[in-house]
PDB file of C-alpha atoms and ligand atoms in Angstrom:
ATOM      1  CA  MET A   1      -0.334   0.045  -0.153  1.00  0.00           C
ATOM      2  CA  PRO A   2       1.100   3.271  -0.861  1.00  0.00           C
ATOM      3  CA  ARG A   3       2.101   5.549   2.506  1.00  0.00           C
ATOM      4  CA  GLY A   4       0.182   8.176   2.772  1.00  0.00           C
ATOM      5  CA  SER A   5      -2.494   7.540   0.161  1.00  0.00           C
ATOM      6  CA  LEU A   6      -5.408   6.094   2.702  1.00  0.00           C
ATOM      7  CA  PRO A   7      -4.903   8.601   5.263  1.00  0.00           C
ATOM      8  CA  LEU A   8      -5.874  11.101   3.107  1.00  0.00           C
ATOM      9  CA  ALA A   9      -8.690   9.363   1.782  1.00  0.00           C
ATOM     10  CA  THR A  10      -9.876   9.230   5.139  1.00  0.00           C
ATOM     11  CA  MET A  11      -9.229  12.631   6.179  1.00  0.00           C
ATOM     12  CA  LEU A  12     -11.510  13.921   2.934  1.00  0.00           C
ATOM     13  CA  ALA A  13     -14.218  10.866   4.186  1.00  0.00           C
ATOM     14  CA  THR A  14     -14.200  12.707   7.409  1.00  0.00           C
ATOM     15  CA  LEU A  15     -14.112  15.988   5.923  1.00  0.00           C
ATOM     16  CA  LEU A  16     -17.079  15.756   3.814  1.00  0.00           C
ATOM     17  CA  ALA A  17     -18.837  14.093   6.384  1.00  0.00           C
ATOM     18  CA  ALA A  18     -18.183  17.388   8.508  1.00  0.00           C
ATOM     19  CA  CYS A  19     -19.603  19.202   5.963  1.00  0.00           C
ATOM     20  CA  GLY A  20     -23.142  16.917   5.374  1.00  0.00           C
ATOM     21  CA  GLY A  21     -24.025  18.311   9.314  1.00  0.00           C
ATOM     22  CA  SER A  22     -26.975  20.179  10.246  1.00  0.00           C
ATOM     23  CA  GLY A  23     -25.401  23.052   8.495  1.00  0.00           C
ATOM     24  CA  GLU A  24     -26.539  25.325  11.581  1.00  0.00           C
ATOM     25  CA  GLY A  25     -24.919  28.562  11.093  1.00  0.00           C
ATOM     26  CA  LEU A  26     -25.532  28.833   7.371  1.00  0.00           C
ATOM     27  CA  ASP A  27     -27.520  30.193   5.428  1.00  0.00           C
ATOM     28  CA  ALA A  28     -29.381  28.244   2.382  1.00  0.00           C
ATOM     29  CA  ASN A  29     -26.901  28.890   0.240  1.00  0.00           C
ATOM     30  CA  GLY A  30     -24.052  27.265   2.857  1.00  0.00           C
ATOM     31  CA  ARG A  31     -22.449  30.090   3.888  1.00  0.00           C
ATOM     32  CA  PRO A  32     -22.011  31.490   7.340  1.00  0.00           C
ATOM     33  CA  LEU A  33     -24.645  33.700   8.971  1.00  0.00           C
ATOM     34  CA  THR A  34     -21.976  36.150  10.224  1.00  0.00           C
ATOM     35  CA  PRO A  35     -21.780  39.431   7.568  1.00  0.00           C
ATOM     36  CA  GLY A  36     -18.296  39.393   5.982  1.00  0.00           C
ATOM     37  CA  GLY A  37     -18.175  35.542   6.459  1.00  0.00           C
ATOM     38  CA  GLY A  38     -15.899  35.451   9.125  1.00  0.00           C
ATOM     39  CA  SER A  39     -14.966  32.085   9.846  1.00  0.00           C
ATOM     40  CA  GLY A  40     -15.199  32.147  13.524  1.00  0.00           C
ATOM     41  CA  GLY A  41     -18.489  32.540  14.033  1.00  0.00           C
ATOM     42  CA  PRO A  42     -20.952  35.076  14.491  1.00  0.00           C
ATOM     43  CA  LEU A  43     -20.152  37.845  17.211  1.00  0.00           C
ATOM     44  CA  SER A  44     -21.076  36.121  21.063  1.00  0.00           C
ATOM     45  CA  ALA A  45     -19.827  37.304  24.614  1.00  0.00           C
ATOM     46  CA  ASP A  46     -16.486  35.813  23.586  1.00  0.00           C
ATOM     47  CA  PHE A  47     -12.887  37.221  23.610  1.00  0.00           C
ATOM     48  CA  GLY A  48     -11.949  35.263  20.205  1.00  0.00           C
ATOM     49  CA  ALA A  49     -15.049  36.492  18.493  1.00  0.00           C
ATOM     50  CA  ILE A  50     -14.756  39.787  19.789  1.00  0.00           C
ATOM     51  CA  GLN A  51     -11.344  39.787  18.788  1.00  0.00           C
ATOM     52  CA  GLN A  52     -12.359  39.115  15.009  1.00  0.00           C
ATOM     53  CA  HIS A  53     -15.268  41.127  15.014  1.00  0.00           C
ATOM     54  CA  VAL A  54     -14.787  44.358  16.876  1.00  0.00           C
ATOM     55  CA  PHE A  55     -10.805  44.569  17.626  1.00  0.00           C
ATOM     56  CA  THR A  56      -9.452  43.868  14.309  1.00  0.00           C
ATOM     57  CA  PRO A  57     -11.522  45.439  11.997  1.00  0.00           C
ATOM     58  CA  ILE A  58     -12.237  48.207  13.773  1.00  0.00           C
ATOM     59  CA  CYS A  59      -9.814  49.694  16.132  1.00  0.00           C
ATOM     60  CA  SER A  60      -6.337  48.013  15.558  1.00  0.00           C
ATOM     61  CA  VAL A  61      -6.641  50.471  12.550  1.00  0.00           C
ATOM     62  CA  CYS A  62      -5.385  52.901  15.047  1.00  0.00           C
ATOM     63  CA  HIS A  63      -4.645  50.509  17.796  1.00  0.00           C
ATOM     64  CA  ALA A  64      -1.575  48.654  16.599  1.00  0.00           C
ATOM     65  CA  GLY A  65       1.948  49.028  16.454  1.00  0.00           C
ATOM     66  CA  GLY A  66       4.750  51.581  18.373  1.00  0.00           C
ATOM     67  CA  ALA A  67       2.595  54.464  17.521  1.00  0.00           C
ATOM     68  CA  ALA A  68      -0.680  52.795  18.991  1.00  0.00           C
ATOM     69  CA  PRO A  69      -2.732  55.743  21.449  1.00  0.00           C
ATOM     70  CA  GLN A  70      -2.096  55.437  24.733  1.00  0.00           C
ATOM     71  CA  GLY A  71       0.222  52.572  24.082  1.00  0.00           C
ATOM     72  CA  LEU A  72      -3.113  50.440  23.749  1.00  0.00           C
ATOM     73  CA  ARG A  73      -2.624  47.680  20.994  1.00  0.00           C
ATOM     74  CA  LEU A  74      -5.651  45.902  19.660  1.00  0.00           C
ATOM     75  CA  ASP A  75      -4.026  43.626  17.282  1.00  0.00           C
ATOM     76  CA  ALA A  76      -4.841  39.904  17.696  1.00  0.00           C
ATOM     77  CA  ALA A  77      -1.371  38.883  18.991  1.00  0.00           C
ATOM     78  CA  ASN A  78      -1.642  42.016  21.790  1.00  0.00           C
ATOM     79  CA  SER A  79      -4.947  42.911  23.072  1.00  0.00           C
ATOM     80  CA  TYR A  80      -5.650  40.519  25.453  1.00  0.00           C
ATOM     81  CA  ALA A  81      -2.817  40.755  27.294  1.00  0.00           C
ATOM     82  CA  MET A  82      -2.821  45.208  27.131  1.00  0.00           C
ATOM     83  CA  LEU A  83      -6.722  45.063  28.574  1.00  0.00           C
ATOM     84  CA  VAL A  84      -7.219  42.417  31.025  1.00  0.00           C
ATOM     85  CA  GLY A  85      -6.402  43.936  34.142  1.00  0.00           C
ATOM     86  CA  VAL A  86      -4.145  46.371  33.201  1.00  0.00           C
ATOM     87  CA  ALA A  87      -4.398  50.427  34.117  1.00  0.00           C
ATOM     88  CA  SER A  88      -5.869  52.754  31.346  1.00  0.00           C
ATOM     89  CA  THR A  89      -3.039  55.870  31.049  1.00  0.00           C
ATOM     90  CA  GLU A  90      -5.440  58.003  30.169  1.00  0.00           C
ATOM     91  CA  SER A  91      -6.863  57.311  34.086  1.00  0.00           C
ATOM     92  CA  PRO A  92      -4.193  54.903  35.544  1.00  0.00           C
ATOM     93  CA  GLY A  93      -7.358  54.632  38.138  1.00  0.00           C
ATOM     94  CA  VAL A  94      -9.482  52.655  35.995  1.00  0.00           C
ATOM     95  CA  LEU A  95      -8.816  48.858  34.697  1.00  0.00           C
ATOM     96  CA  ARG A  96      -9.450  48.985  31.378  1.00  0.00           C
ATOM     97  CA  VAL A  97     -11.299  45.762  31.640  1.00  0.00           C
ATOM     98  CA  ALA A  98     -11.973  44.751  35.380  1.00  0.00           C
ATOM     99  CA  PRO A  99     -13.037  41.518  35.028  1.00  0.00           C
ATOM    100  CA  GLY A 100     -16.814  40.767  35.924  1.00  0.00           C
ATOM    101  CA  ASP A 101     -17.272  45.048  36.233  1.00  0.00           C
ATOM    102  CA  PRO A 102     -18.119  46.323  32.689  1.00  0.00           C
ATOM    103  CA  ASP A 103     -18.845  49.518  34.603  1.00  0.00           C
ATOM    104  CA  ARG A 104     -16.044  49.486  36.420  1.00  0.00           C
ATOM    105  CA  SER A 105     -13.886  49.227  32.809  1.00  0.00           C
ATOM    106  CA  TYR A 106     -12.324  52.250  30.620  1.00  0.00           C
ATOM    107  CA  LEU A 107     -12.957  49.937  27.555  1.00  0.00           C
ATOM    108  CA  ILE A 108     -16.687  50.334  28.018  1.00  0.00           C
ATOM    109  CA  GLN A 109     -16.281  54.322  29.076  1.00  0.00           C
ATOM    110  CA  LYS A 110     -14.666  54.979  26.293  1.00  0.00           C
ATOM    111  CA  LEU A 111     -17.209  53.100  24.164  1.00  0.00           C
ATOM    112  CA  GLU A 112     -19.861  54.616  25.647  1.00  0.00           C
ATOM    113  CA  GLY A 113     -18.567  57.785  25.605  1.00  0.00           C
ATOM    114  CA  HIS A 114     -18.295  58.749  29.206  1.00  0.00           C
ATOM    115  CA  ALA A 115     -15.296  58.036  29.698  1.00  0.00           C
ATOM    116  CA  ALA A 116     -13.390  60.850  32.023  1.00  0.00           C
ATOM    117  CA  VAL A 117     -10.588  61.628  29.129  1.00  0.00           C
ATOM    118  CA  GLY A 118     -11.136  62.017  25.672  1.00  0.00           C
ATOM    119  CA  ALA A 119     -12.965  61.095  23.270  1.00  0.00           C
ATOM    120  CA  ARG A 120     -15.479  58.105  22.302  1.00  0.00           C
ATOM    121  CA  MET A 121     -14.310  55.139  20.610  1.00  0.00           C
ATOM    122  CA  PRO A 122     -13.994  54.287  17.770  1.00  0.00           C
ATOM    123  CA  LEU A 123     -12.518  57.794  17.501  1.00  0.00           C
ATOM    124  CA  GLY A 124     -14.733  59.861  14.823  1.00  0.00           C
ATOM    125  CA  GLY A 125     -16.915  56.904  15.122  1.00  0.00           C
ATOM    126  CA  PRO A 126     -19.302  55.308  13.624  1.00  0.00           C
ATOM    127  CA  TYR A 127     -19.951  53.996  17.267  1.00  0.00           C
ATOM    128  CA  LEU A 128     -20.595  50.260  18.895  1.00  0.00           C
ATOM    129  CA  ASP A 129     -24.516  48.984  18.295  1.00  0.00           C
ATOM    130  CA  ALA A 130     -26.384  48.438  21.209  1.00  0.00           C
ATOM    131  CA  ASP A 131     -26.189  44.352  20.518  1.00  0.00           C
ATOM    132  CA  THR A 132     -22.082  44.613  20.219  1.00  0.00           C
ATOM    133  CA  MET A 133     -22.206  46.346  23.259  1.00  0.00           C
ATOM    134  CA  ALA A 134     -24.556  44.182  24.783  1.00  0.00           C
ATOM    135  CA  LEU A 135     -21.927  41.224  24.535  1.00  0.00           C
ATOM    136  CA  LEU A 136     -18.935  43.149  25.248  1.00  0.00           C
ATOM    137  CA  ARG A 137     -20.638  43.798  28.724  1.00  0.00           C
ATOM    138  CA  GLN A 138     -21.398  40.287  29.132  1.00  0.00           C
ATOM    139  CA  TRP A 139     -17.670  39.237  28.292  1.00  0.00           C
ATOM    140  CA  ILE A 140     -16.940  41.175  31.098  1.00  0.00           C
ATOM    141  CA  ALA A 141     -18.911  40.895  33.309  1.00  0.00           C
ATOM    142  CA  ASN A 142     -18.272  36.808  32.994  1.00  0.00           C
ATOM    143  CA  GLY A 143     -15.355  37.636  34.221  1.00  0.00           C
ATOM    144  CA  ALA A 144     -13.403  38.284  30.691  1.00  0.00           C
ATOM    145  CA  GLN A 145     -11.944  34.989  29.765  1.00  0.00           C
ATOM    146  CA  ARG A 146      -9.595  34.510  27.319  1.00  0.00           C
ATOM    147  CA  GLY A 147     -11.697  31.263  25.879  1.00  0.00           C
ATOM    148  CA  THR A 148     -10.094  29.383  23.278  1.00  0.00           C
TER     149      THR A 148
HETATM  150  C1  HEC B 221      -9.174  56.885  14.318  1.00  0.00           C
HETATM  151  C2  HEC B 221      -8.332  56.349  15.313  1.00  0.00           C
HETATM  152  C3  HEC B 221      -8.858  55.630  16.630  1.00  0.00           C
HETATM  153  C4  HEC B 221     -10.269  54.213  16.213  1.00  0.00           C
HETATM  154  C5  HEC B 221     -10.391  53.752  14.814  1.00  0.00           C
HETATM  155  C6  HEC B 221      -9.855  53.653  17.202  1.00  0.00           C
HETATM  156  N1  HEC B 221      -9.091  54.535  18.683  1.00  0.00           N
HETATM  157 FE1  HEC B 221      -9.219  54.083  20.458  1.00  0.00          FE
HETATM  158  N2  HEC B 221      -7.885  55.741  20.643  1.00  0.00           N
HETATM  159  C7  HEC B 221      -7.738  56.836  19.724  1.00  0.00           C
HETATM  160  C8  HEC B 221      -6.193  58.067  20.101  1.00  0.00           C
HETATM  161  C9  HEC B 221      -6.753  59.160  19.170  1.00  0.00           C
HETATM  162  C10 HEC B 221      -7.041  57.695  21.825  1.00  0.00           C
HETATM  163  C11 HEC B 221      -5.919  58.841  22.624  1.00  0.00           C
HETATM  164  C12 HEC B 221      -7.026  59.763  22.848  1.00  0.00           C
HETATM  165  C13 HEC B 221      -8.514  59.675  23.051  1.00  0.00           C
HETATM  166  O1  HEC B 221      -9.037  58.721  24.374  1.00  0.00           O
HETATM  167  O2  HEC B 221      -9.031  60.321  23.077  1.00  0.00           O
HETATM  168  C14 HEC B 221      -7.365  56.218  21.808  1.00  0.00           C
HETATM  169  C15 HEC B 221      -7.555  56.209  23.082  1.00  0.00           C
HETATM  170  C16 HEC B 221      -8.705  54.738  23.585  1.00  0.00           C
HETATM  171  C17 HEC B 221      -8.268  54.727  24.741  1.00  0.00           C
HETATM  172  C18 HEC B 221      -7.916  54.577  25.970  1.00  0.00           C
HETATM  173  C19 HEC B 221      -6.309  53.985  26.183  1.00  0.00           C
HETATM  174  C20 HEC B 221      -6.069  54.341  28.203  1.00  0.00           C
HETATM  175  O3  HEC B 221      -5.215  53.509  28.620  1.00  0.00           O
HETATM  176  O4  HEC B 221      -6.029  55.312  28.416  1.00  0.00           O
HETATM  177  C21 HEC B 221      -9.110  53.045  24.598  1.00  0.00           C
HETATM  178  C22 HEC B 221      -9.245  52.273  25.698  1.00  0.00           C
HETATM  179  C23 HEC B 221      -9.374  52.671  22.988  1.00  0.00           C
HETATM  180  N3  HEC B 221      -8.807  53.557  22.055  1.00  0.00           N
HETATM  181  C24 HEC B 221     -10.327  51.899  22.616  1.00  0.00           C
HETATM  182  C25 HEC B 221     -10.807  51.784  21.470  1.00  0.00           C
HETATM  183  C26 HEC B 221     -11.562  50.536  20.742  1.00  0.00           C
HETATM  184  C27 HEC B 221     -11.667  49.344  21.937  1.00  0.00           C
HETATM  185  C28 HEC B 221     -11.524  51.086  19.200  1.00  0.00           C
HETATM  186  C29 HEC B 221     -12.670  50.129  18.620  1.00  0.00           C
HETATM  187  C30 HEC B 221     -13.876  49.988  18.876  1.00  0.00           C
HETATM  188  C31 HEC B 221     -11.000  51.973  19.205  1.00  0.00           C
HETATM  189  N4  HEC B 221     -10.231  52.010  19.915  1.00  0.00           N
HETATM  190  C32 HEC B 221     -10.714  52.429  18.242  1.00  0.00           C
HETATM  191  C33 HEC B 221      -7.408  56.649  18.146  1.00  0.00           C
HETATM  192  C34 HEC B 221      -8.536  55.400  17.809  1.00  0.00           C
END
C-alpha cells in the first residue's frame, strides 16, 4: 500500500461528512450567517469573536504597532494582555477591563462615550451598536475569559 494514500482518503471522507451536518449557522447557500463571512462564527460574548469582529477590523486600524494611541494595541497578538487587568493610561485609577465589572472598565466607558478623558471610541465613529455593546459587557461580566 503506498504510504499516505489511505490517510488522505480518510481525511477527505471525514471532511465531507463534517460538511454534511445540520448546516447550523449557515444560510440556504451554505454560507456563514455572519456578515463578511468570517470563519469564527457570529459575534458572541467570547473574546475570540470580539477580537475577530470588533478589535481587529475596527480598532486595530489605529490601535496597532509602536505608535498605538495610549500604548494600547488591539491587534489579535496583543489585545488581551493589554486590556484585561491593565490600568488605563488616560485614567490610571481605572482598569481597561476589570473582570466581572463592565461599568468600571475603561474600555466600556470609552465605547459608551462617558470616560473621564478623551473622545468616544472608535474615534470619529461610527460607534458600536447596542447589541455589540451588550456582548462586550457580557464578556466582561462573565469574567473576561480569554477562552479558546
Ligand atoms: C481613528 C483612530 C482610532 C480608532 C479607530 C480607535 N481608537 Fe481608541 N484611541 C484613539 C486615540 C487617538 C486615543 C487617545 C485619545 C482619546 O482617548 O481620545 C484612543 C484611546 C483609546 C482608549 C484609552 C486607552 C487608555 O489606556 O487610556 C481606549 C480604551 C480605546 N481607545 C479603545 C478603542 C477601541 C475599543 C476601539 C475600537 C472599537 C478604538 N479605540 C478605535 C484612536 C482610535
